[in-house]
PDB file of C-alpha atoms in Angstrom:
ATOM      1  CA  MET A 319       0.622  20.988  28.771  1.00 92.00           C
ATOM      2  CA  LYS A 320      -1.183  23.732  27.214  1.00 97.00           C
ATOM      3  CA  THR A 321      -4.014  25.170  28.173  1.00 98.00           C
ATOM      4  CA  ALA A 322      -6.543  27.774  27.278  1.00 98.00           C
ATOM      5  CA  VAL A 323      -8.796  30.294  28.699  1.00 98.00           C
ATOM      6  CA  ILE A 324     -11.812  31.643  26.790  1.00 98.00           C
ATOM      7  CA  VAL A 325     -12.693  35.238  27.707  1.00 98.00           C
ATOM      8  CA  PHE A 326     -16.269  37.287  26.828  1.00 97.00           C
ATOM      9  CA  PRO A 327     -16.769  40.719  27.670  1.00 96.00           C
ATOM     10  CA  ALA A 328     -17.701  40.633  31.073  1.00 96.00           C
ATOM     11  CA  SER A 329     -16.111  37.735  32.284  1.00 97.00           C
ATOM     12  CA  ASN A 330     -14.196  39.028  36.040  1.00 97.00           C
ATOM     13  CA  CYS A 331     -12.621  35.089  36.909  1.00 97.00           C
ATOM     14  CA  ASP A 332     -10.348  34.560  33.971  1.00 98.00           C
ATOM     15  CA  ARG A 333      -7.281  35.760  35.648  1.00 97.00           C
ATOM     16  CA  ASP A 334      -8.339  33.776  38.763  1.00 97.00           C
ATOM     17  CA  ILE A 335      -9.184  30.708  36.909  1.00 98.00           C
ATOM     18  CA  ALA A 336      -5.238  31.526  34.845  1.00 98.00           C
ATOM     19  CA  VAL A 337      -3.563  31.527  38.273  1.00 98.00           C
ATOM     20  CA  ALA A 338      -5.053  28.350  39.469  1.00 98.00           C
ATOM     21  CA  LEU A 339      -4.019  26.404  35.852  1.00 98.00           C
ATOM     22  CA  GLU A 340      -0.520  28.332  35.911  1.00 98.00           C
ATOM     23  CA  GLN A 341      -0.074  26.755  39.589  1.00 97.00           C
ATOM     24  CA  ALA A 342      -1.440  23.303  38.043  1.00 97.00           C
ATOM     25  CA  THR A 343       1.022  23.193  35.077  1.00 97.00           C
ATOM     26  CA  GLY A 344       3.597  25.660  35.386  1.00 97.00           C
ATOM     27  CA  THR A 345       2.634  27.534  32.606  1.00 97.00           C
ATOM     28  CA  ALA A 346       0.382  30.190  32.091  1.00 98.00           C
ATOM     29  CA  PRO A 347      -2.662  29.364  29.881  1.00 98.00           C
ATOM     30  CA  GLU A 348      -3.445  30.909  26.329  1.00 98.00           C
ATOM     31  CA  MET A 349      -6.465  33.410  26.784  1.00 98.00           C
ATOM     32  CA  VAL A 350      -8.414  33.249  23.838  1.00 98.00           C
ATOM     33  CA  TRP A 351     -11.239  36.453  23.073  1.00 97.00           C
ATOM     34  CA  HIS A 352     -14.563  35.524  22.527  1.00 96.00           C
ATOM     35  CA  GLY A 353     -14.385  37.117  18.805  1.00 95.00           C
ATOM     36  CA  GLN A 354     -11.954  34.949  17.595  1.00 96.00           C
ATOM     37  CA  THR A 355     -13.305  32.022  15.599  1.00 95.00           C
ATOM     38  CA  GLU A 356     -10.504  29.186  15.937  1.00 95.00           C
ATOM     39  CA  LEU A 357      -9.329  27.923  19.175  1.00 96.00           C
ATOM     40  CA  PRO A 358      -5.410  27.135  19.928  1.00 97.00           C
ATOM     41  CA  ASP A 359      -4.582  23.391  20.208  1.00 97.00           C
ATOM     42  CA  ALA A 360      -4.594  22.983  23.919  1.00 98.00           C
ATOM     43  CA  ASP A 361      -5.076  19.830  26.564  1.00 98.00           C
ATOM     44  CA  PHE A 362      -7.453  21.726  28.401  1.00 98.00           C
ATOM     45  CA  TYR A 363      -9.584  24.627  28.006  1.00 98.00           C
ATOM     46  CA  ALA A 364     -12.007  26.317  30.705  1.00 98.00           C
ATOM     47  CA  LEU A 365     -15.080  28.985  30.343  1.00 98.00           C
ATOM     48  CA  PRO A 366     -14.349  31.279  33.259  1.00 98.00           C
ATOM     49  CA  GLY A 367     -16.707  32.954  35.694  1.00 98.00           C
ATOM     50  CA  GLY A 368     -18.280  36.519  35.340  1.00 97.00           C
ATOM     51  CA  PHE A 369     -21.103  38.050  34.141  1.00 97.00           C
ATOM     52  CA  SER A 370     -20.907  37.770  30.008  1.00 96.00           C
ATOM     53  CA  TYR A 371     -22.497  40.172  28.178  1.00 95.00           C
ATOM     54  CA  GLY A 372     -24.081  41.645  31.404  1.00 94.00           C
ATOM     55  CA  ASP A 373     -26.293  38.697  31.816  1.00 94.00           C
ATOM     56  CA  TYR A 374     -28.479  40.114  29.024  1.00 94.00           C
ATOM     57  CA  LEU A 375     -31.459  37.734  28.029  1.00 95.00           C
ATOM     58  CA  ARG A 376     -30.215  34.864  30.029  1.00 96.00           C
ATOM     59  CA  ALA A 377     -27.472  34.489  32.279  1.00 96.00           C
ATOM     60  CA  GLY A 378     -24.966  32.970  29.686  1.00 97.00           C
ATOM     61  CA  ALA A 379     -27.161  32.964  26.338  1.00 97.00           C
ATOM     62  CA  MET A 380     -25.382  35.818  24.531  1.00 96.00           C
ATOM     63  CA  ALA A 381     -21.796  34.181  25.245  1.00 97.00           C
ATOM     64  CA  ALA A 382     -23.035  30.725  24.214  1.00 97.00           C
ATOM     65  CA  LYS A 383     -23.494  32.264  20.652  1.00 96.00           C
ATOM     66  CA  SER A 384     -20.323  34.247  20.314  1.00 95.00           C
ATOM     67  CA  PRO A 385     -17.940  33.232  17.361  1.00 95.00           C
ATOM     68  CA  ILE A 386     -15.321  31.643  19.877  1.00 98.00           C
ATOM     69  CA  MET A 387     -18.133  29.339  21.151  1.00 98.00           C
ATOM     70  CA  ARG A 388     -18.774  27.026  17.898  1.00 97.00           C
ATOM     71  CA  ALA A 389     -14.919  26.170  17.694  1.00 98.00           C
ATOM     72  CA  VAL A 390     -15.422  25.355  21.663  1.00 98.00           C
ATOM     73  CA  ILE A 391     -18.618  23.318  21.027  1.00 98.00           C
ATOM     74  CA  ASP A 392     -16.451  21.169  18.301  1.00 98.00           C
ATOM     75  CA  LYS A 393     -13.573  20.482  20.629  1.00 98.00           C
ATOM     76  CA  ALA A 394     -15.292  19.759  23.381  1.00 98.00           C
ATOM     77  CA  LYS A 395     -18.008  17.292  21.118  1.00 98.00           C
ATOM     78  CA  ALA A 396     -14.727  15.718  20.222  1.00 98.00           C
ATOM     79  CA  GLY A 397     -13.937  14.521  23.739  1.00 98.00           C
ATOM     80  CA  ALA A 398     -11.257  17.832  24.753  1.00 98.00           C
ATOM     81  CA  PRO A 399     -11.327  18.560  28.749  1.00 98.00           C
ATOM     82  CA  LEU A 400     -13.545  21.766  29.025  1.00 98.00           C
ATOM     83  CA  ILE A 401     -14.434  22.810  32.632  1.00 98.00           C
ATOM     84  CA  GLY A 402     -17.095  26.158  32.901  1.00 98.00           C
ATOM     85  CA  VAL A 403     -17.558  27.487  36.757  1.00 98.00           C
ATOM     86  CA  CYS A 404     -20.112  30.132  37.376  1.00 98.00           C
ATOM     87  CA  ASN A 405     -20.787  31.776  34.487  1.00 98.00           C
ATOM     88  CA  GLY A 406     -18.939  28.819  32.497  1.00 98.00           C
ATOM     89  CA  PHE A 407     -21.637  26.539  33.850  1.00 98.00           C
ATOM     90  CA  GLN A 408     -24.513  28.952  32.628  1.00 98.00           C
ATOM     91  CA  ILE A 409     -22.902  29.117  29.399  1.00 98.00           C
ATOM     92  CA  LEU A 410     -22.364  25.593  28.750  1.00 98.00           C
ATOM     93  CA  CYS A 411     -25.940  24.865  29.658  1.00 98.00           C
ATOM     94  CA  GLU A 412     -27.250  27.449  27.415  1.00 97.00           C
ATOM     95  CA  THR A 413     -24.959  25.722  24.557  1.00 97.00           C
ATOM     96  CA  GLY A 414     -26.608  22.213  25.163  1.00 97.00           C
ATOM     97  CA  LEU A 415     -23.623  20.812  26.253  1.00 98.00           C
ATOM     98  CA  LEU A 416     -24.862  19.890  29.640  1.00 98.00           C
ATOM     99  CA  PRO A 417     -28.378  19.553  30.124  1.00 98.00           C
ATOM    100  CA  GLY A 418     -30.910  21.501  32.207  1.00 97.00           C
ATOM    101  CA  ALA A 419     -30.900  25.278  32.882  1.00 97.00           C
ATOM    102  CA  LEU A 420     -29.382  27.817  36.096  1.00 97.00           C
ATOM    103  CA  MET A 421     -32.527  29.920  36.745  1.00 95.00           C
ATOM    104  CA  ARG A 422     -32.677  32.998  39.141  1.00 94.00           C
ATOM    105  CA  ASN A 423     -31.554  32.076  42.872  1.00 96.00           C
ATOM    106  CA  ALA A 424     -34.956  30.469  44.571  1.00 93.00           C
ATOM    107  CA  GLY A 425     -34.663  33.426  47.171  1.00 90.00           C
ATOM    108  CA  LEU A 426     -33.878  35.932  44.714  1.00 87.00           C
ATOM    109  CA  ASP A 427     -30.736  37.050  46.544  1.00 92.00           C
ATOM    110  CA  PHE A 428     -27.496  37.351  45.146  1.00 95.00           C
ATOM    111  CA  VAL A 429     -25.063  34.527  47.056  1.00 97.00           C
ATOM    112  CA  CYS A 430     -21.934  35.232  48.129  1.00 97.00           C
ATOM    113  CA  GLY A 431     -19.644  33.138  50.405  1.00 96.00           C
ATOM    114  CA  ASP A 432     -18.187  29.935  51.270  1.00 97.00           C
ATOM    115  CA  VAL A 433     -20.527  27.457  50.634  1.00 98.00           C
ATOM    116  CA  THR A 434     -19.980  23.339  51.532  1.00 98.00           C
ATOM    117  CA  LEU A 435     -19.578  20.479  49.217  1.00 98.00           C
ATOM    118  CA  ARG A 436     -19.909  16.915  48.797  1.00 98.00           C
ATOM    119  CA  VAL A 437     -17.829  14.878  46.294  1.00 98.00           C
ATOM    120  CA  ASP A 438     -20.016  12.324  44.687  1.00 98.00           C
ATOM    121  CA  ASN A 439     -18.259  11.362  42.262  1.00 97.00           C
ATOM    122  CA  ASP A 440     -14.357  11.009  42.362  1.00 97.00           C
ATOM    123  CA  GLN A 441     -14.049   9.184  39.132  1.00 96.00           C
ATOM    124  CA  SER A 442     -14.489  11.937  37.035  1.00 97.00           C
ATOM    125  CA  ILE A 443     -11.111  13.656  35.625  1.00 98.00           C
ATOM    126  CA  PHE A 444     -12.430  16.547  37.276  1.00 98.00           C
ATOM    127  CA  THR A 445     -12.858  15.460  40.811  1.00 98.00           C
ATOM    128  CA  ARG A 446     -10.232  12.512  41.120  1.00 97.00           C
ATOM    129  CA  GLY A 447      -8.672  14.813  43.158  1.00 97.00           C
ATOM    130  CA  TYR A 448     -10.814  14.309  46.178  1.00 98.00           C
ATOM    131  CA  ALA A 449     -12.258  10.804  47.630  1.00 98.00           C
ATOM    132  CA  LYS A 450     -15.962   9.982  47.388  1.00 97.00           C
ATOM    133  CA  GLY A 451     -17.600  11.517  50.437  1.00 97.00           C
ATOM    134  CA  ASP A 452     -15.394  14.474  50.716  1.00 98.00           C
ATOM    135  CA  TYR A 453     -16.244  17.439  51.672  1.00 98.00           C
ATOM    136  CA  VAL A 454     -15.013  20.860  50.497  1.00 98.00           C
ATOM    137  CA  ASN A 455     -15.501  24.585  50.946  1.00 98.00           C
ATOM    138  CA  PHE A 456     -15.723  26.417  47.784  1.00 98.00           C
ATOM    139  CA  PRO A 457     -16.586  30.459  47.187  1.00 98.00           C
ATOM    140  CA  VAL A 458     -19.972  31.106  45.483  1.00 98.00           C
ATOM    141  CA  ALA A 459     -20.765  34.223  44.398  1.00 97.00           C
ATOM    142  CA  HIS A 460     -24.101  34.009  41.868  1.00 97.00           C
ATOM    143  CA  HIS A 461     -27.492  35.415  41.248  1.00 96.00           C
ATOM    144  CA  ASP A 462     -28.554  32.676  38.873  1.00 96.00           C
ATOM    145  CA  GLY A 463     -27.491  29.532  40.354  1.00 97.00           C
ATOM    146  CA  ASN A 464     -30.169  27.601  40.524  1.00 97.00           C
ATOM    147  CA  TYR A 465     -30.337  24.322  38.795  1.00 98.00           C
ATOM    148  CA  PHE A 466     -33.293  23.182  36.761  1.00 96.00           C
ATOM    149  CA  ALA A 467     -33.943  19.996  35.081  1.00 96.00           C
ATOM    150  CA  ASP A 468     -37.092  18.028  34.402  1.00 94.00           C
ATOM    151  CA  ASP A 469     -36.949  14.848  36.831  1.00 96.00           C
ATOM    152  CA  GLU A 470     -36.647  12.433  34.263  1.00 97.00           C
ATOM    153  CA  THR A 471     -33.669  14.324  33.335  1.00 97.00           C
ATOM    154  CA  LEU A 472     -32.219  14.854  36.759  1.00 98.00           C
ATOM    155  CA  ASP A 473     -32.977  10.903  37.408  1.00 98.00           C
ATOM    156  CA  ARG A 474     -30.882   9.766  34.726  1.00 98.00           C
ATOM    157  CA  LEU A 475     -28.147  12.120  36.079  1.00 98.00           C
ATOM    158  CA  GLU A 476     -28.204  10.587  38.883  1.00 98.00           C
ATOM    159  CA  GLY A 477     -28.406   7.292  37.536  1.00 97.00           C
ATOM    160  CA  GLU A 478     -25.344   7.820  35.391  1.00 97.00           C
ATOM    161  CA  GLY A 479     -23.233   9.350  38.377  1.00 97.00           C
ATOM    162  CA  ARG A 480     -23.191  12.765  36.897  1.00 98.00           C
ATOM    163  CA  VAL A 481     -23.796  14.915  39.485  1.00 98.00           C
ATOM    164  CA  ALA A 482     -20.512  15.302  40.688  1.00 98.00           C
ATOM    165  CA  LEU A 483     -20.707  17.837  43.636  1.00 98.00           C
ATOM    166  CA  ARG A 484     -23.453  18.652  45.669  1.00 98.00           C
ATOM    167  CA  TYR A 485     -24.189  21.643  47.977  1.00 98.00           C
ATOM    168  CA  VAL A 486     -24.478  20.362  51.520  1.00 98.00           C
ATOM    169  CA  ASP A 487     -26.573  23.346  52.680  1.00 98.00           C
ATOM    170  CA  ASN A 488     -28.581  24.535  49.190  1.00 98.00           C
ATOM    171  CA  PRO A 489     -27.903  28.298  48.684  1.00 98.00           C
ATOM    172  CA  ASN A 490     -29.752  28.726  45.322  1.00 97.00           C
ATOM    173  CA  GLY A 491     -32.990  26.146  45.569  1.00 96.00           C
ATOM    174  CA  SER A 492     -30.942  23.843  42.840  1.00 98.00           C
ATOM    175  CA  ALA A 493     -32.990  20.990  42.280  1.00 97.00           C
ATOM    176  CA  ARG A 494     -31.544  17.632  43.977  1.00 98.00           C
ATOM    177  CA  ASP A 495     -28.582  20.492  45.582  1.00 98.00           C
ATOM    178  CA  ILE A 496     -26.738  19.722  42.286  1.00 98.00           C
ATOM    179  CA  ALA A 497     -23.675  21.764  42.361  1.00 98.00           C
ATOM    180  CA  GLY A 498     -21.128  20.559  39.684  1.00 98.00           C
ATOM    181  CA  LEU A 499     -22.384  18.242  36.915  1.00 98.00           C
ATOM    182  CA  LEU A 500     -20.916  16.399  34.213  1.00 98.00           C
ATOM    183  CA  ASN A 501     -21.755  15.459  30.635  1.00 98.00           C
ATOM    184  CA  ASP A 502     -22.407  12.251  29.425  1.00 97.00           C
ATOM    185  CA  ALA A 503     -19.048  11.249  27.984  1.00 98.00           C
ATOM    186  CA  GLY A 504     -16.776  12.608  31.379  1.00 98.00           C
ATOM    187  CA  ASN A 505     -14.881  15.505  29.581  1.00 98.00           C
ATOM    188  CA  VAL A 506     -17.386  18.250  29.986  1.00 98.00           C
ATOM    189  CA  MET A 507     -18.192  19.587  33.807  1.00 98.00           C
ATOM    190  CA  GLY A 508     -20.339  22.748  34.955  1.00 98.00           C
ATOM    191  CA  LEU A 509     -20.001  24.132  38.436  1.00 98.00           C
ATOM    192  CA  MET A 510     -21.314  27.103  39.989  1.00 98.00           C
ATOM    193  CA  PRO A 511     -18.605  27.521  43.344  1.00 98.00           C
ATOM    194  CA  HIS A 512     -15.338  28.282  42.705  1.00 98.00           C
ATOM    195  CA  PRO A 513     -12.733  26.129  42.928  1.00 98.00           C
ATOM    196  CA  GLU A 514     -10.226  28.675  41.664  1.00 98.00           C
ATOM    197  CA  ARG A 515     -10.513  31.206  44.106  1.00 98.00           C
ATOM    198  CA  VAL A 516      -9.483  28.798  47.009  1.00 98.00           C
ATOM    199  CA  ILE A 517      -5.968  27.276  45.362  1.00 98.00           C
ATOM    200  CA  SER A 518      -3.780  28.455  48.454  1.00 96.00           C
ATOM    201  CA  PRO A 519      -3.814  29.582  51.969  1.00 96.00           C
ATOM    202  CA  LEU A 520      -3.360  32.756  51.084  1.00 94.00           C
ATOM    203  CA  LEU A 521      -6.217  33.055  49.589  1.00 92.00           C
ATOM    204  CA  GLY A 522      -8.424  32.072  52.642  1.00 92.00           C
ATOM    205  CA  GLY A 523      -8.665  28.431  51.606  1.00 96.00           C
ATOM    206  CA  ALA A 524      -6.533  25.612  49.387  1.00 97.00           C
ATOM    207  CA  ASP A 525      -9.700  23.217  48.779  1.00 98.00           C
ATOM    208  CA  GLY A 526      -9.445  23.812  45.359  1.00 98.00           C
ATOM    209  CA  ALA A 527      -5.910  23.261  44.439  1.00 97.00           C
ATOM    210  CA  ALA A 528      -6.342  19.594  44.444  1.00 97.00           C
ATOM    211  CA  PHE A 529      -9.424  20.062  42.180  1.00 98.00           C
ATOM    212  CA  PHE A 530      -6.743  21.674  38.952  1.00 98.00           C
ATOM    213  CA  LYS A 531      -3.942  19.486  40.172  1.00 97.00           C
ATOM    214  CA  GLY A 532      -6.042  16.358  39.863  1.00 97.00           C
ATOM    215  CA  VAL A 533      -7.550  17.230  36.285  1.00 98.00           C
ATOM    216  CA  ILE A 534      -4.193  18.371  35.107  1.00 97.00           C
ATOM    217  CA  GLU A 535      -2.571  15.197  35.864  1.00 97.00           C
ATOM    218  CA  ALA A 536      -5.168  13.374  34.297  1.00 97.00           C
ATOM    219  CA  VAL A 537      -5.137  15.187  31.520  1.00 96.00           C
ATOM    220  CA  SER A 538      -1.376  15.409  31.256  1.00 91.00           C
TER     221      SER A 538
ATOM    222  CA  MET B 722     -43.164  43.934   9.341  1.00 94.00           C
ATOM    223  CA  LYS B 723     -42.995  43.645  13.161  1.00 96.00           C
ATOM    224  CA  ALA B 724     -43.193  40.796  15.566  1.00 97.00           C
ATOM    225  CA  LYS B 725     -43.433  40.627  19.434  1.00 98.00           C
ATOM    226  CA  ILE B 726     -42.489  37.890  21.140  1.00 98.00           C
ATOM    227  CA  THR B 727     -43.630  37.137  24.538  1.00 98.00           C
ATOM    228  CA  ILE B 728     -41.539  34.397  26.861  1.00 97.00           C
ATOM    229  CA  THR B 729     -42.887  33.277  29.934  1.00 96.00           C
ATOM    230  CA  LEU B 730     -41.569  30.470  32.131  1.00 94.00           C
ATOM    231  CA  LYS B 731     -42.872  27.208  32.049  1.00 94.00           C
ATOM    232  CA  ASN B 732     -46.115  25.930  34.029  1.00 90.00           C
ATOM    233  CA  GLY B 733     -44.527  24.410  37.558  1.00 86.00           C
ATOM    234  CA  VAL B 734     -40.824  25.859  37.215  1.00 90.00           C
ATOM    235  CA  LEU B 735     -40.345  28.077  39.862  1.00 87.00           C
ATOM    236  CA  ASP B 736     -40.552  31.709  39.639  1.00 91.00           C
ATOM    237  CA  PRO B 737     -39.257  33.703  42.512  1.00 89.00           C
ATOM    238  CA  GLN B 738     -39.329  36.692  41.231  1.00 90.00           C
ATOM    239  CA  GLY B 739     -42.760  36.200  40.629  1.00 93.00           C
ATOM    240  CA  ALA B 740     -43.582  34.957  43.874  1.00 92.00           C
ATOM    241  CA  ALA B 741     -41.998  38.320  45.111  1.00 92.00           C
ATOM    242  CA  ILE B 742     -44.246  40.369  43.324  1.00 95.00           C
ATOM    243  CA  GLU B 743     -47.324  39.113  44.705  1.00 95.00           C
ATOM    244  CA  ASN B 744     -46.199  39.267  48.150  1.00 94.00           C
ATOM    245  CA  ALA B 745     -45.556  43.134  47.093  1.00 95.00           C
ATOM    246  CA  LEU B 746     -48.735  43.382  45.963  1.00 96.00           C
ATOM    247  CA  ALA B 747     -50.624  41.795  48.878  1.00 95.00           C
ATOM    248  CA  GLY B 748     -48.453  44.216  51.027  1.00 95.00           C
ATOM    249  CA  LEU B 749     -50.241  46.949  49.011  1.00 96.00           C
ATOM    250  CA  GLY B 750     -53.574  45.780  49.784  1.00 96.00           C
ATOM    251  CA  PHE B 751     -53.992  44.188  46.483  1.00 96.00           C
ATOM    252  CA  ASP B 752     -56.074  40.797  47.717  1.00 91.00           C
ATOM    253  CA  GLY B 753     -56.395  38.025  45.888  1.00 91.00           C
ATOM    254  CA  ALA B 754     -53.612  38.688  43.346  1.00 93.00           C
ATOM    255  CA  ALA B 755     -52.619  35.600  42.738  1.00 94.00           C
ATOM    256  CA  GLY B 756     -50.395  32.851  40.855  1.00 93.00           C
ATOM    257  CA  VAL B 757     -47.840  35.688  39.427  1.00 95.00           C
ATOM    258  CA  ARG B 758     -45.492  35.340  36.606  1.00 94.00           C
ATOM    259  CA  GLN B 759     -42.875  37.003  35.436  1.00 94.00           C
ATOM    260  CA  GLY B 760     -42.083  37.165  32.025  1.00 96.00           C
ATOM    261  CA  LYS B 761     -40.311  39.378  29.049  1.00 96.00           C
ATOM    262  CA  VAL B 762     -41.547  40.682  26.028  1.00 98.00           C
ATOM    263  CA  ILE B 763     -39.386  41.562  22.845  1.00 98.00           C
ATOM    264  CA  GLU B 764     -40.238  43.411  19.797  1.00 98.00           C
ATOM    265  CA  LEU B 765     -38.481  43.279  16.527  1.00 97.00           C
ATOM    266  CA  LYS B 766     -38.900  44.488  12.710  1.00 97.00           C
ATOM    267  CA  LEU B 767     -38.429  42.303   9.985  1.00 96.00           C
ATOM    268  CA  ALA B 768     -37.105  42.591   6.409  1.00 95.00           C
ATOM    269  CA  GLU B 769     -40.088  39.552   5.318  1.00 93.00           C
ATOM    270  CA  THR B 770     -43.376  41.119   3.884  1.00 93.00           C
ATOM    271  CA  ASP B 771     -44.956  37.766   4.117  1.00 95.00           C
ATOM    272  CA  GLU B 772     -46.202  36.807   7.262  1.00 95.00           C
ATOM    273  CA  GLY B 773     -45.749  33.147   7.313  1.00 96.00           C
ATOM    274  CA  ALA B 774     -42.136  33.733   6.638  1.00 96.00           C
ATOM    275  CA  ALA B 775     -41.763  36.219   9.276  1.00 97.00           C
ATOM    276  CA  ARG B 776     -42.934  33.845  11.279  1.00 97.00           C
ATOM    277  CA  ALA B 777     -40.480  30.880  10.657  1.00 97.00           C
ATOM    278  CA  LYS B 778     -37.806  33.146  10.960  1.00 97.00           C
ATOM    279  CA  VAL B 779     -39.330  34.358  14.564  1.00 98.00           C
ATOM    280  CA  GLU B 780     -39.897  30.932  15.527  1.00 97.00           C
ATOM    281  CA  GLU B 781     -36.227  30.342  14.497  1.00 97.00           C
ATOM    282  CA  MET B 782     -35.025  33.031  16.423  1.00 97.00           C
ATOM    283  CA  CYS B 783     -36.633  31.689  19.552  1.00 97.00           C
ATOM    284  CA  GLN B 784     -35.402  28.445  19.115  1.00 96.00           C
ATOM    285  CA  LYS B 785     -31.985  29.506  18.679  1.00 95.00           C
ATOM    286  CA  LEU B 786     -31.570  32.333  20.826  1.00 96.00           C
ATOM    287  CA  LEU B 787     -34.366  34.427  22.407  1.00 98.00           C
ATOM    288  CA  ALA B 788     -35.724  31.498  24.283  1.00 97.00           C
ATOM    289  CA  ASN B 789     -34.633  28.854  26.464  1.00 96.00           C
ATOM    290  CA  PRO B 790     -36.877  25.654  25.779  1.00 94.00           C
ATOM    291  CA  VAL B 791     -35.569  24.076  28.895  1.00 94.00           C
ATOM    292  CA  MET B 792     -37.635  26.332  30.900  1.00 94.00           C
ATOM    293  CA  GLU B 793     -39.376  28.795  28.655  1.00 96.00           C
ATOM    294  CA  ASN B 794     -42.292  28.820  26.519  1.00 96.00           C
ATOM    295  CA  TYR B 795     -43.009  31.274  23.868  1.00 98.00           C
ATOM    296  CA  ALA B 796     -45.560  32.806  21.890  1.00 98.00           C
ATOM    297  CA  ILE B 797     -45.020  34.637  18.513  1.00 98.00           C
ATOM    298  CA  GLU B 798     -47.379  37.749  17.351  1.00 97.00           C
ATOM    299  CA  ILE B 799     -46.905  39.340  13.809  1.00 96.00           C
ATOM    300  CA  LEU B 800     -47.705  42.809  13.499  1.00 93.00           C
ATOM    301  CA  ALA B 801     -48.289  44.580   9.944  1.00 79.00           C
TER     302      ALA B 801
END
């Protein structure tokens, strides 16, 4: 089992997700710098949280065009499992791998704290560690997590079961309380909350451990 | 040639920063200031000497990077 984490300038959750992946797989992931043009072969790829390129222009916009992302997009389109957390979700939307966009939080505040999420789809490779209707607590820490797409797109996403996680108490104004979203093939997921920060009671919570355990089992 | 690109949120897209500015203006006594929308302006120089070619290049820049067509509109001015 081989995993890889893409590291951008000003990524700041790359080590957190590396620890989560190592806990789930027993092997440390390969860390891949954004300036590389080739990806190592891996069973699972991750775009970490942070503030890549200082959120210049739009959150995730510059990272989405960085050299490594061409290879990441190709891999994802070929079916490789890929997750984007927080800034990673913003990057996925900017690449077009996921529909919609993540805008400034409706309340303008940077939101930081634990949120409760409801699992709406437990059939995806990412959420199979939970049951539909489960409630999990993950932390959020973002300024631009307000998911936006037109109504037609939102209806389609809901109809296709692609809204995997929803906020119980929406912290950022996201359309339809969307916290985590799947692509149409089901191999790409973006979510604003941070499962990688709650993988052990020592970190204040362990609800995220099942997330990584489940997805790593699925791709093994 | 120079280009000036004005990027604005699409109509109907919530603009919380615009709303905050509007509230602040009201707080300063500017009664009747409404419909505040915040955007951004990008200026750049181009090697092209033909206006049509310059506009086409900036259009491509907007599509690929400068604007996010999901939520933003853009207007291009080519300045001699």
